[in-house]
Amino acid sequence: MRLPIKIFLACSLVVVVLAGVAVWSLVELAHLASAERTVTVQTAEALRLQVLIREAVVEASHLEMRNLVFGDREYAAVSSARAARIASELDRVEALVTTDAERDSLKQAAQAFNDFRAIVVRARGLRARGDVKRAEELMQSSGQPIVTRVVSTMDNLVRLTQGSLDRSQTEATEALGETRTAIERLRARTLTAVTVAMVAAVLVALAGTAAIAVRLTRSLRRLSEATKAVAEGAFHEPLSIESKDEVGELAQSFNRMAVRLREIDQLKEQFYSTVSHELRSPLNAMRESARLIEERAAGPLTAKQERLISIMHRSTERLLRLVNEVLDLSRASAGLLSLERGWFDAGAVIARTLDELRPQAEQRGVALRFENGARAPRLFGDQDRVVQMVVNLVANALRFTPSGGSVTVRVHATDTDVQVLVEDTGAGIRAELLPHVFERFRQAHSGRGGAGLGLAIVRAMAEAHGGRVTVESEEGKGSRFTITLPQGAETPVPVGART
C-alpha cells in the first residue's frame, strides 16, 4: 500500500470517528432542546412588541407637542415616521395575540391611536393657519387624554399577554414533570456515549499516527545510518526492504546507488592502479636517463643543458613520487599494502629523518625541533613506512608555517603504544575542514602545492599498522597531528619479516 494511502486512511479513520461523535452529540442535544423548549416564542414576541408600542406612543406625543411649539419640520417628519411604525407594529401584534380578551384590548388601543392621529392632523392644520394657541389647546384638551387611553389600553394588553405567557410556562412545567426522568436518562446516555466515543477517537488517532511515525522514522533512521556508512566507505550489506511503499522504493534506489558507487569506486581504484603501474617503468627510465646525463656519462654539458637536465630530473622524481603514492593508496584500499615489519628504535629513526629535512626547514626560515620521551620508544612495524608518514607530516608543516615559525616533533611511548606528534605554528585549518583533511585529493589550503594525497597516505599506513592518526588545529595558530601506533608483538621479530 502506498504511503499517501496509509496516511490518508489513518487520518480518515480519525476524522470519521470524530465526525460520528459530533453528529451523535448534535442529534442528542437537539432532542434535549426539543424536549425542554416549552415557552411559546410567539407569546414572548407579542409581549415585547406591546411594550415597545406603549413607549413609542408616549414618545410620539412628546414629538408632536414640540412640533406645534417650534414649528420644526424635522420634528414633524420624525413624528410621522414614528406614527407609521406604531401602526405597523400594531398589525404585527394582531397576528401574534392568541386570546379574545387580547384582541379586544388591542382593537381598543388601535382605535384610540387612530383618534390621536386625527387630533394631530387637526392641530397641524391650525398650526399651519397660524393659530398656534388653539392648536396647543386642542392637543392638551383632546390629544393628551387619548394618549393616556392608549397607554392604559396597552398596559392592560401587556397584563393579558403576560398572563398568557405565565400560563404557558405553567403548562410546560407540568408537562416537563412527566418527562423529566426520561430526559435525565437521555442526557446521561448522551454524555456516556460522547465520552466513550471521544476516548476511542483519541486512542485510534494515537495508535494510527504512532504506527505510521514509528515505521517511517525507523526506515529513515536506517537510511540515515546507511548513508553515513556510504559516506565513510563502510557500507557493504544492502538495506532490507520491509514495505512496498515510497520508503521501500527509496531503500531499493539506495541499494542500487550503493552498488553502483562500489562499482565506480572499484573501477577508479583499478584505473589508478593500472595507470600508476604503467607509468612507473617509463618514469624510472626517464629518471635514470636524466641522472646519467646529469653525471655527464654521455659527455660534457653546457650550463644551460645542465640546468634543463636538473629540472627534468626533479620533475621526474616528483612525478614518480606521486605515482608511488597513488599506488600505495590503491594497495591500501584493496588491503594489499605490504609491510616489512621489524623491531626498531622509533626515536632514533625519526631523529635521523629530521636531520635530512633540516636543510629544507632552514631554507624556509623555520625552526625544526625534536623531543624524545624519557622511555625508549621501541616499535614493531615497517620502518620505511613510519619514516614516510613522518616525512609527509613534517613536509606539510614546513609548507604551511611562515618564516620565523617552528615545527616540533615529539615521540612518546606508553605501555602499549608509540605516539608521534608533529606540531607547527603555521596557518592552521578551518574547523569545518578538519573532518575531511585525511580524504584523498582534499586540501585544507589550495594554491600551496601538492596533490592532496599526503595525509591520505599517512592515514592508510597508520591503519595498516593497526593504529590511527588524528588532528587538532586552530586557524591562524597552527596544527598538531598525532600518529598512534601499537608497539607490536610481544617478542621481537627479525627485521625484514613480511606480513
Short mmCIF file of C-alpha atoms in Angstrom, two decimals:
data_model
loop_
_atom_site.label_atom_id
_atom_site.label_comp_id
_atom_site.label_asym_id
_atom_site.label_seq_id
_atom_site.Cartn_x
_atom_site.Cartn_y
_atom_site.Cartn_z
CA MET A 1 0.00 0.00 0.00
CA ARG A 2 1.32 3.45 -0.91
CA LEU A 3 2.42 5.77 1.87
CA PRO A 4 -0.08 8.55 1.00
CA ILE A 5 -2.91 6.00 1.12
CA LYS A 6 -1.76 4.79 4.55
CA ILE A 7 -1.62 8.33 5.92
CA PHE A 8 -4.97 9.18 4.28
CA LEU A 9 -6.69 6.10 5.75
CA ALA A 10 -5.30 6.75 9.24
CA CYS A 11 -6.38 10.39 9.17
CA SER A 12 -9.75 9.47 7.60
CA LEU A 13 -10.41 6.96 10.38
CA VAL A 14 -9.80 9.63 12.99
CA VAL A 15 -11.94 12.15 11.10
CA VAL A 16 -14.80 9.65 10.69
CA VAL A 17 -14.78 8.80 14.40
CA LEU A 18 -14.75 12.47 15.40
CA ALA A 19 -17.48 13.30 12.86
CA GLY A 20 -19.63 10.46 14.20
CA VAL A 21 -19.18 11.79 17.73
CA ALA A 22 -20.13 15.27 16.59
CA VAL A 23 -23.28 14.09 14.73
CA TRP A 24 -24.38 11.95 17.66
CA SER A 25 -23.87 14.86 20.05
CA LEU A 26 -25.83 17.25 17.85
CA VAL A 27 -28.75 14.84 17.45
CA GLU A 28 -28.97 14.12 21.15
CA LEU A 29 -28.66 17.78 22.07
CA ALA A 30 -31.42 18.58 19.56
CA HIS A 31 -33.64 16.01 21.30
CA LEU A 32 -32.91 17.55 24.67
CA ALA A 33 -33.55 21.05 23.40
CA SER A 34 -36.83 19.95 21.81
CA ALA A 35 -37.95 18.24 25.00
CA GLU A 36 -37.13 21.30 27.15
CA ARG A 37 -38.48 24.02 24.81
CA THR A 38 -41.86 24.85 26.50
CA VAL A 39 -42.02 28.62 26.34
CA THR A 40 -44.12 29.93 23.43
CA VAL A 41 -41.91 32.10 21.28
CA GLN A 42 -44.95 33.74 19.70
CA THR A 43 -46.30 34.97 23.05
CA ALA A 44 -42.93 36.32 24.13
CA GLU A 45 -42.57 38.25 20.84
CA ALA A 46 -46.07 39.75 21.22
CA LEU A 47 -45.21 40.89 24.73
CA ARG A 48 -42.01 42.54 23.54
CA LEU A 49 -43.81 44.45 20.77
CA GLN A 50 -46.57 45.65 23.14
CA VAL A 51 -44.04 47.20 25.48
CA LEU A 52 -42.31 48.91 22.56
CA ILE A 53 -45.63 50.30 21.23
CA ARG A 54 -46.56 51.75 24.62
CA GLU A 55 -43.25 53.60 24.88
CA ALA A 56 -43.42 54.72 21.23
CA VAL A 57 -46.90 56.28 21.68
CA VAL A 58 -45.70 58.42 24.58
CA GLU A 59 -42.62 59.49 22.64
CA ALA A 60 -44.73 60.33 19.55
CA SER A 61 -46.96 62.56 21.71
CA HIS A 62 -43.94 64.48 23.00
CA LEU A 63 -42.53 64.93 19.49
CA GLU A 64 -45.84 66.28 18.20
CA MET A 65 -46.06 68.83 21.02
CA ARG A 66 -42.54 70.05 20.18
CA ASN A 67 -43.55 70.31 16.54
CA LEU A 68 -46.52 72.55 17.41
CA VAL A 69 -44.43 74.75 19.70
CA PHE A 70 -41.35 75.18 17.48
CA GLY A 71 -42.84 74.53 14.05
CA ASP A 72 -39.74 72.46 13.11
CA ARG A 73 -40.20 70.25 10.03
CA GLU A 74 -37.76 67.72 11.42
CA TYR A 75 -39.97 67.14 14.46
CA ALA A 76 -42.95 66.71 12.13
CA ALA A 77 -41.08 64.20 9.96
CA VAL A 78 -39.86 62.17 12.94
CA SER A 79 -43.34 62.21 14.50
CA SER A 80 -44.94 60.99 11.26
CA ALA A 81 -42.34 58.21 10.87
CA ARG A 82 -42.87 57.14 14.46
CA ALA A 83 -46.67 57.03 13.96
CA ALA A 84 -46.28 54.87 10.85
CA ARG A 85 -44.01 52.48 12.73
CA ILE A 86 -46.52 52.22 15.61
CA ALA A 87 -49.27 51.34 13.12
CA SER A 88 -47.08 48.63 11.56
CA GLU A 89 -46.22 47.12 14.94
CA LEU A 90 -49.90 47.09 15.95
CA ASP A 91 -50.57 44.99 12.86
CA ARG A 92 -47.78 42.60 13.83
CA VAL A 93 -49.15 42.25 17.36
CA GLU A 94 -52.59 41.45 15.94
CA ALA A 95 -51.08 38.42 14.24
CA LEU A 96 -49.36 37.23 17.45
CA VAL A 97 -52.05 37.52 20.16
CA THR A 98 -53.95 34.32 20.94
CA THR A 99 -56.95 35.19 23.21
CA ASP A 100 -60.18 37.12 22.58
CA ALA A 101 -59.50 39.44 25.52
CA GLU A 102 -56.13 40.35 24.00
CA ARG A 103 -57.72 41.01 20.61
CA ASP A 104 -60.41 43.30 22.14
CA SER A 105 -57.82 45.24 24.10
CA LEU A 106 -55.60 45.57 21.02
CA LYS A 107 -58.59 46.78 18.96
CA GLN A 108 -59.34 49.47 21.56
CA ALA A 109 -55.69 50.58 21.56
CA ALA A 110 -55.61 50.76 17.77
CA GLN A 111 -58.87 52.81 17.65
CA ALA A 112 -57.54 55.18 20.31
CA PHE A 113 -54.28 55.63 18.40
CA ASN A 114 -56.23 56.41 15.21
CA ASP A 115 -58.21 59.06 17.15
CA PHE A 116 -54.87 60.51 18.33
CA ARG A 117 -53.60 60.71 14.77
CA ALA A 118 -56.83 62.54 13.74
CA ILE A 119 -56.28 65.11 16.50
CA VAL A 120 -52.70 65.54 15.31
CA VAL A 121 -53.92 66.26 11.78
CA ARG A 122 -56.36 68.93 13.05
CA ALA A 123 -53.72 70.52 15.29
CA ARG A 124 -51.22 70.70 12.41
CA GLY A 125 -53.91 72.40 10.29
CA LEU A 126 -54.43 75.05 12.94
CA ARG A 127 -50.68 75.50 13.26
CA ALA A 128 -50.39 75.91 9.53
CA ARG A 129 -53.02 78.73 9.58
CA GLY A 130 -51.02 80.46 12.32
CA ASP A 131 -53.38 79.64 15.17
CA VAL A 132 -50.74 78.09 17.40
CA LYS A 133 -52.64 78.72 20.61
CA ARG A 134 -55.75 76.78 19.51
CA ALA A 135 -53.56 74.00 18.20
CA GLU A 136 -51.83 73.64 21.58
CA GLU A 137 -55.19 73.78 23.40
CA LEU A 138 -56.52 71.06 21.09
CA MET A 139 -53.54 68.79 21.82
CA GLN A 140 -53.80 69.46 25.55
CA SER A 141 -57.57 69.07 25.86
CA SER A 142 -58.21 66.29 23.35
CA GLY A 143 -54.86 64.72 22.37
CA GLN A 144 -53.40 64.02 25.81
CA PRO A 145 -56.48 62.18 27.14
CA ILE A 146 -56.41 59.97 24.04
CA VAL A 147 -52.70 59.23 24.60
CA THR A 148 -53.50 58.35 28.21
CA ARG A 149 -56.24 56.00 26.98
CA VAL A 150 -53.84 54.36 24.51
CA VAL A 151 -51.21 53.83 27.24
CA SER A 152 -53.81 52.45 29.64
CA THR A 153 -55.14 50.09 26.99
CA MET A 154 -51.61 48.90 26.13
CA ASP A 155 -50.88 48.32 29.83
CA ASN A 156 -53.99 46.15 30.04
CA LEU A 157 -52.90 44.29 26.90
CA VAL A 158 -49.46 43.70 28.39
CA ARG A 159 -51.05 42.25 31.53
CA LEU A 160 -53.25 39.94 29.46
CA THR A 161 -50.32 38.75 27.34
CA GLN A 162 -48.14 38.25 30.43
CA GLY A 163 -50.90 36.14 31.91
CA SER A 164 -50.94 34.00 28.75
CA LEU A 165 -47.16 33.64 28.95
CA ASP A 166 -47.34 32.62 32.60
CA ARG A 167 -50.00 30.04 31.83
CA SER A 168 -47.83 28.63 29.01
CA GLN A 169 -44.87 28.31 31.34
CA THR A 170 -47.02 26.65 33.99
CA GLU A 171 -48.40 24.15 31.48
CA ALA A 172 -44.88 23.49 30.15
CA THR A 173 -43.57 22.92 33.67
CA GLU A 174 -46.37 20.43 34.36
CA ALA A 175 -45.61 18.65 31.07
CA LEU A 176 -41.92 18.52 31.85
CA GLY A 177 -42.63 16.99 35.22
CA GLU A 178 -43.87 13.88 33.48
CA THR A 179 -40.82 13.57 31.18
CA ARG A 180 -38.07 14.83 33.49
CA THR A 181 -36.85 11.32 34.33
CA ALA A 182 -36.73 10.33 30.66
CA ILE A 183 -34.77 13.49 29.80
CA GLU A 184 -32.25 12.88 32.57
CA ARG A 185 -31.71 9.35 31.28
CA LEU A 186 -31.28 10.71 27.77
CA ARG A 187 -28.74 13.25 29.00
CA ALA A 188 -26.76 10.63 30.92
CA ARG A 189 -26.76 8.26 27.93
CA THR A 190 -25.63 11.04 25.62
CA LEU A 191 -22.81 12.06 27.97
CA THR A 192 -21.60 8.46 28.27
CA ALA A 193 -21.71 7.88 24.52
CA VAL A 194 -19.87 11.11 23.76
CA THR A 195 -17.18 10.38 26.36
CA VAL A 196 -16.62 6.81 25.13
CA ALA A 197 -16.52 7.92 21.50
CA MET A 198 -14.06 10.73 22.23
CA VAL A 199 -11.74 8.40 24.16
CA ALA A 200 -11.92 5.86 21.34
CA ALA A 201 -11.19 8.55 18.75
CA VAL A 202 -8.15 9.74 20.69
CA LEU A 203 -6.84 6.19 21.10
CA VAL A 204 -7.37 5.41 17.43
CA ALA A 205 -5.65 8.66 16.42
CA LEU A 206 -2.68 7.98 18.68
CA ALA A 207 -2.37 4.36 17.53
CA GLY A 208 -2.59 5.20 13.83
CA THR A 209 -0.19 8.11 13.89
CA ALA A 210 2.22 6.26 16.18
CA ALA A 211 2.30 3.23 13.89
CA ILE A 212 2.99 5.35 10.81
CA ALA A 213 5.53 7.53 12.64
CA VAL A 214 7.43 4.52 14.07
CA ARG A 215 7.66 2.74 10.71
CA LEU A 216 8.62 5.92 8.88
CA THR A 217 11.23 7.07 11.41
CA ARG A 218 12.70 3.55 11.70
CA SER A 219 13.11 3.34 7.93
CA LEU A 220 14.55 6.85 7.72
CA ARG A 221 16.95 6.11 10.59
CA ARG A 222 18.22 3.00 8.77
CA LEU A 223 18.61 5.04 5.59
CA SER A 224 20.46 7.76 7.51
CA GLU A 225 22.85 5.24 9.08
CA ALA A 226 23.43 3.56 5.72
CA THR A 227 24.05 6.93 4.06
CA LYS A 228 26.60 7.76 6.72
CA ALA A 229 28.27 4.39 6.16
CA VAL A 230 28.41 5.04 2.41
CA ALA A 231 29.97 8.45 3.06
CA GLU A 232 32.62 6.77 5.22
CA GLY A 233 33.19 3.99 2.69
CA ALA A 234 31.99 1.28 5.10
CA PHE A 235 28.64 0.29 3.56
CA HIS A 236 28.65 -3.32 2.38
CA GLU A 237 25.33 -5.02 3.17
CA PRO A 238 22.18 -3.83 1.29
CA LEU A 239 19.23 -2.48 3.23
CA SER A 240 16.42 -4.93 3.84
CA ILE A 241 13.15 -3.84 2.19
CA GLU A 242 10.18 -4.22 4.53
CA SER A 243 7.45 -2.44 2.56
CA LYS A 244 6.35 -1.71 -0.98
CA ASP A 245 5.53 1.97 -0.44
CA GLU A 246 7.65 5.02 -1.22
CA VAL A 247 10.02 4.23 1.65
CA GLY A 248 10.59 0.74 0.22
CA GLU A 249 11.24 2.22 -3.21
CA LEU A 250 13.68 4.65 -1.63
CA ALA A 251 15.51 1.74 0.02
CA GLN A 252 15.70 -0.09 -3.33
CA SER A 253 17.06 3.03 -5.04
CA PHE A 254 19.57 3.44 -2.23
CA ASN A 255 20.77 -0.15 -2.60
CA ARG A 256 21.20 0.31 -6.35
CA MET A 257 23.07 3.55 -5.75
CA ALA A 258 25.37 1.92 -3.20
CA VAL A 259 26.14 -0.97 -5.58
CA ARG A 260 26.84 1.47 -8.37
CA LEU A 261 29.08 3.58 -6.13
CA ARG A 262 31.06 0.50 -5.14
CA GLU A 263 31.47 -0.43 -8.78
CA ILE A 264 32.59 3.10 -9.64
CA ASP A 265 34.99 3.12 -6.70
CA GLN A 266 36.45 -0.20 -7.74
CA LEU A 267 36.81 0.99 -11.32
CA LYS A 268 38.50 4.14 -10.09
CA GLU A 269 40.91 2.22 -7.88
CA GLN A 270 41.64 -0.18 -10.73
CA PHE A 271 42.22 2.74 -13.09
CA TYR A 272 44.57 4.49 -10.64
CA SER A 273 46.46 1.28 -10.00
CA THR A 274 46.76 0.38 -13.69
CA VAL A 275 47.78 3.83 -14.83
CA SER A 276 50.23 4.28 -11.96
CA HIS A 277 51.78 0.86 -12.57
CA GLU A 278 52.14 1.55 -16.27
CA LEU A 279 53.72 4.94 -15.57
CA ARG A 280 56.37 3.64 -13.18
CA SER A 281 58.53 1.90 -15.79
CA PRO A 282 58.90 4.86 -18.21
CA LEU A 283 59.30 7.28 -15.31
CA ASN A 284 62.08 5.16 -13.81
CA ALA A 285 63.76 5.04 -17.19
CA MET A 286 63.45 8.81 -17.58
CA ARG A 287 64.82 9.39 -14.09
CA GLU A 288 67.84 7.17 -14.65
CA SER A 289 68.49 8.72 -18.05
CA ALA A 290 68.35 12.21 -16.57
CA ARG A 291 70.70 11.11 -13.78
CA LEU A 292 73.22 9.65 -16.20
CA ILE A 293 73.16 12.75 -18.39
CA GLU A 294 73.47 14.96 -15.31
CA GLU A 295 76.54 12.93 -14.27
CA ARG A 296 77.96 13.57 -17.79
CA ALA A 297 78.01 9.88 -18.71
CA ALA A 298 77.19 10.86 -22.29
CA GLY A 299 79.69 13.70 -22.48
CA PRO A 300 80.12 17.21 -21.19
CA LEU A 301 77.12 19.58 -20.80
CA THR A 302 76.76 23.28 -21.23
CA ALA A 303 75.45 25.34 -18.33
CA LYS A 304 72.04 25.66 -19.99
CA GLN A 305 71.83 21.92 -20.70
CA GLU A 306 72.83 21.14 -17.15
CA ARG A 307 70.07 23.39 -15.79
CA LEU A 308 67.46 21.82 -18.07
CA ILE A 309 68.54 18.30 -17.16
CA SER A 310 68.36 19.21 -13.47
CA ILE A 311 64.77 20.50 -13.93
CA MET A 312 63.87 17.31 -15.81
CA HIS A 313 65.41 15.16 -13.06
CA ARG A 314 63.48 16.94 -10.26
CA SER A 315 60.22 16.87 -12.21
CA THR A 316 60.62 13.16 -12.91
CA GLU A 317 61.35 12.49 -9.22
CA ARG A 318 58.19 14.44 -8.18
CA LEU A 319 56.01 12.64 -10.74
CA LEU A 320 57.40 9.25 -9.75
CA ARG A 321 56.73 10.05 -6.08
CA LEU A 322 53.11 10.95 -6.95
CA VAL A 323 52.71 7.69 -8.89
CA ASN A 324 54.08 5.72 -5.94
CA GLU A 325 51.67 7.49 -3.59
CA VAL A 326 48.70 6.62 -5.82
CA LEU A 327 49.86 3.01 -5.94
CA ASP A 328 50.23 2.89 -2.17
CA LEU A 329 46.72 4.25 -1.71
CA SER A 330 45.31 1.76 -4.20
CA ARG A 331 47.00 -1.12 -2.40
CA ALA A 332 45.84 0.18 0.99
CA SER A 333 42.22 0.46 -0.24
CA ALA A 334 42.42 -3.11 -1.51
CA GLY A 335 44.05 -4.33 1.72
CA LEU A 336 47.24 -5.26 -0.15
CA LEU A 337 49.66 -2.72 1.32
CA SER A 338 52.76 -4.72 2.24
CA LEU A 339 54.67 -4.03 5.45
CA GLU A 340 58.24 -5.12 6.21
CA ARG A 341 57.78 -5.39 9.98
CA GLY A 342 60.62 -5.40 12.45
CA TRP A 343 61.68 -4.01 15.81
CA PHE A 344 63.43 -0.63 15.71
CA ASP A 345 64.07 2.42 17.86
CA ALA A 346 61.40 4.85 16.67
CA GLY A 347 63.07 7.84 18.34
CA ALA A 348 66.41 7.28 16.63
CA VAL A 349 64.86 6.62 13.22
CA ILE A 350 62.73 9.78 13.43
CA ALA A 351 65.71 11.84 14.61
CA ARG A 352 67.71 10.77 11.52
CA THR A 353 64.73 11.58 9.31
CA LEU A 354 64.51 15.09 10.75
CA ASP A 355 68.24 15.60 10.16
CA GLU A 356 67.59 15.01 6.47
CA LEU A 357 64.72 17.53 6.50
CA ARG A 358 66.56 20.19 8.50
CA PRO A 359 68.18 21.90 5.46
CA GLN A 360 64.75 22.34 3.94
CA ALA A 361 63.49 23.89 7.20
CA GLU A 362 66.49 26.24 7.41
CA GLN A 363 65.90 27.32 3.82
CA ARG A 364 62.32 28.30 4.77
CA GLY A 365 63.43 30.04 7.99
CA VAL A 366 61.51 27.58 10.18
CA ALA A 367 62.94 26.08 13.37
CA LEU A 368 62.70 22.26 13.30
CA ARG A 369 62.84 20.70 16.78
CA PHE A 370 62.80 17.12 18.04
CA GLU A 371 61.77 15.95 21.51
CA ASN A 372 62.21 12.32 22.53
CA GLY A 373 60.35 10.90 25.53
CA ALA A 374 62.02 9.52 28.62
CA ARG A 375 61.25 5.93 27.61
CA ALA A 376 62.93 4.36 24.60
CA PRO A 377 60.14 4.10 22.01
CA ARG A 378 60.62 0.58 20.66
CA LEU A 379 58.22 -0.20 17.81
CA PHE A 380 57.42 -3.33 15.81
CA GLY A 381 56.49 -2.14 12.33
CA ASP A 382 57.68 -1.11 8.89
CA GLN A 383 60.49 1.39 9.43
CA ASP A 384 60.28 2.83 5.91
CA ARG A 385 56.52 3.36 6.18
CA VAL A 386 56.89 5.12 9.54
CA VAL A 387 59.59 7.35 8.04
CA GLN A 388 57.27 8.09 5.11
CA MET A 389 54.47 9.12 7.48
CA VAL A 390 56.76 11.46 9.43
CA VAL A 391 58.19 12.95 6.24
CA ASN A 392 54.71 13.66 4.86
CA LEU A 393 53.56 15.35 8.07
CA VAL A 394 56.74 17.40 8.55
CA ALA A 395 56.78 18.44 4.86
CA ASN A 396 53.20 19.66 5.20
CA ALA A 397 54.04 21.51 8.41
CA LEU A 398 57.03 23.24 6.77
CA ARG A 399 54.93 24.19 3.75
CA PHE A 400 52.26 25.93 5.84
CA THR A 401 54.47 27.50 8.52
CA PRO A 402 55.74 31.02 7.74
CA SER A 403 59.33 32.14 8.24
CA GLY A 404 60.11 32.61 11.91
CA GLY A 405 57.74 29.83 12.99
CA SER A 406 58.57 26.40 14.33
CA VAL A 407 57.79 22.73 13.76
CA THR A 408 58.18 20.37 16.71
CA VAL A 409 58.21 16.56 16.52
CA ARG A 410 57.69 14.61 19.75
CA VAL A 411 57.93 10.87 20.30
CA HIS A 412 56.14 9.48 23.33
CA ALA A 413 55.90 5.82 24.39
CA THR A 414 53.29 4.20 26.65
CA ASP A 415 52.94 0.61 27.79
CA THR A 416 51.08 -0.34 24.60
CA ASP A 417 51.51 2.46 22.06
CA VAL A 418 54.02 4.80 20.49
CA GLN A 419 52.81 8.32 19.68
CA VAL A 420 54.45 10.64 17.18
CA LEU A 421 53.27 14.26 17.42
CA VAL A 422 54.00 16.81 14.70
CA GLU A 423 53.10 20.32 15.85
CA ASP A 424 53.54 23.58 13.95
CA THR A 425 52.80 27.27 14.41
CA GLY A 426 51.51 27.74 10.87
CA ALA A 427 48.26 28.73 9.19
CA GLY A 428 46.08 26.13 10.88
CA ILE A 429 42.95 24.52 9.42
CA ARG A 430 39.37 25.77 9.49
CA ALA A 431 37.11 23.78 11.80
CA GLU A 432 34.69 22.73 9.03
CA LEU A 433 37.60 21.20 7.03
CA LEU A 434 39.07 19.10 9.85
CA PRO A 435 36.83 16.03 9.26
CA HIS A 436 37.97 15.89 5.60
CA VAL A 437 41.71 16.55 5.70
CA PHE A 438 42.57 12.83 5.50
CA GLU A 439 40.48 12.27 2.38
CA ARG A 440 42.40 11.81 -0.84
CA PHE A 441 42.68 14.80 -3.16
CA ARG A 442 41.36 17.11 -0.42
CA GLN A 443 43.50 20.06 0.64
CA ALA A 444 42.90 22.43 3.54
CA HIS A 445 44.74 25.22 1.71
CA SER A 446 44.68 25.46 -2.07
CA GLY A 447 47.49 27.03 -4.05
CA ARG A 448 50.27 25.70 -1.80
CA GLY A 449 51.32 22.76 -3.98
CA GLY A 450 50.79 19.04 -3.53
CA ALA A 451 48.17 16.68 -4.88
CA GLY A 452 46.18 16.16 -1.67
CA LEU A 453 47.46 12.62 -1.13
CA GLY A 454 49.98 13.03 1.68
CA LEU A 455 47.56 12.91 4.63
CA ALA A 456 45.51 10.16 3.00
CA ILE A 457 48.70 8.07 2.75
CA VAL A 458 49.56 8.78 6.39
CA ARG A 459 46.15 7.54 7.49
CA ALA A 460 46.33 4.45 5.24
CA MET A 461 49.77 3.47 6.59
CA ALA A 462 48.79 4.13 10.21
CA GLU A 463 45.70 1.94 9.82
CA ALA A 464 47.80 -0.76 8.09
CA HIS A 465 49.89 -0.85 11.29
CA GLY A 466 46.71 -1.16 13.36
CA GLY A 467 46.99 2.45 14.53
CA ARG A 468 45.37 5.79 13.76
CA VAL A 469 46.15 9.42 13.04
CA THR A 470 44.28 12.43 14.47
CA VAL A 471 44.47 16.18 14.04
CA GLU A 472 43.86 19.21 16.24
CA SER A 473 44.01 22.66 14.72
CA GLU A 474 43.00 26.28 15.19
CA GLU A 475 43.02 28.57 12.21
CA GLY A 476 45.84 31.10 12.44
CA LYS A 477 47.55 29.35 15.36
CA GLY A 478 48.81 26.05 13.96
CA SER A 479 48.05 22.35 13.87
CA ARG A 480 49.04 19.18 15.71
CA PHE A 481 48.92 15.75 14.06
CA THR A 482 49.23 12.66 16.26
CA ILE A 483 50.18 9.21 14.93
CA THR A 484 49.36 6.44 17.41
CA LEU A 485 50.87 3.03 16.61
CA PRO A 486 50.70 -0.17 18.68
CA GLN A 487 54.13 -1.28 19.84
CA GLY A 488 53.55 -4.68 18.21
CA ALA A 489 54.43 -8.29 19.02
CA GLU A 490 55.41 -9.45 22.48
CA THR A 491 58.73 -10.77 21.22
CA PRO A 492 60.93 -9.14 18.62
CA VAL A 493 60.56 -10.37 15.04
CA PRO A 494 63.56 -10.19 12.74
CA VAL A 495 63.70 -7.08 10.60
CA GLY A 496 62.52 -7.82 7.08
CA ALA A 497 59.79 -10.30 8.01
CA ARG A 498 56.85 -9.69 5.64
CA THR A 499 53.24 -9.51 6.84
#
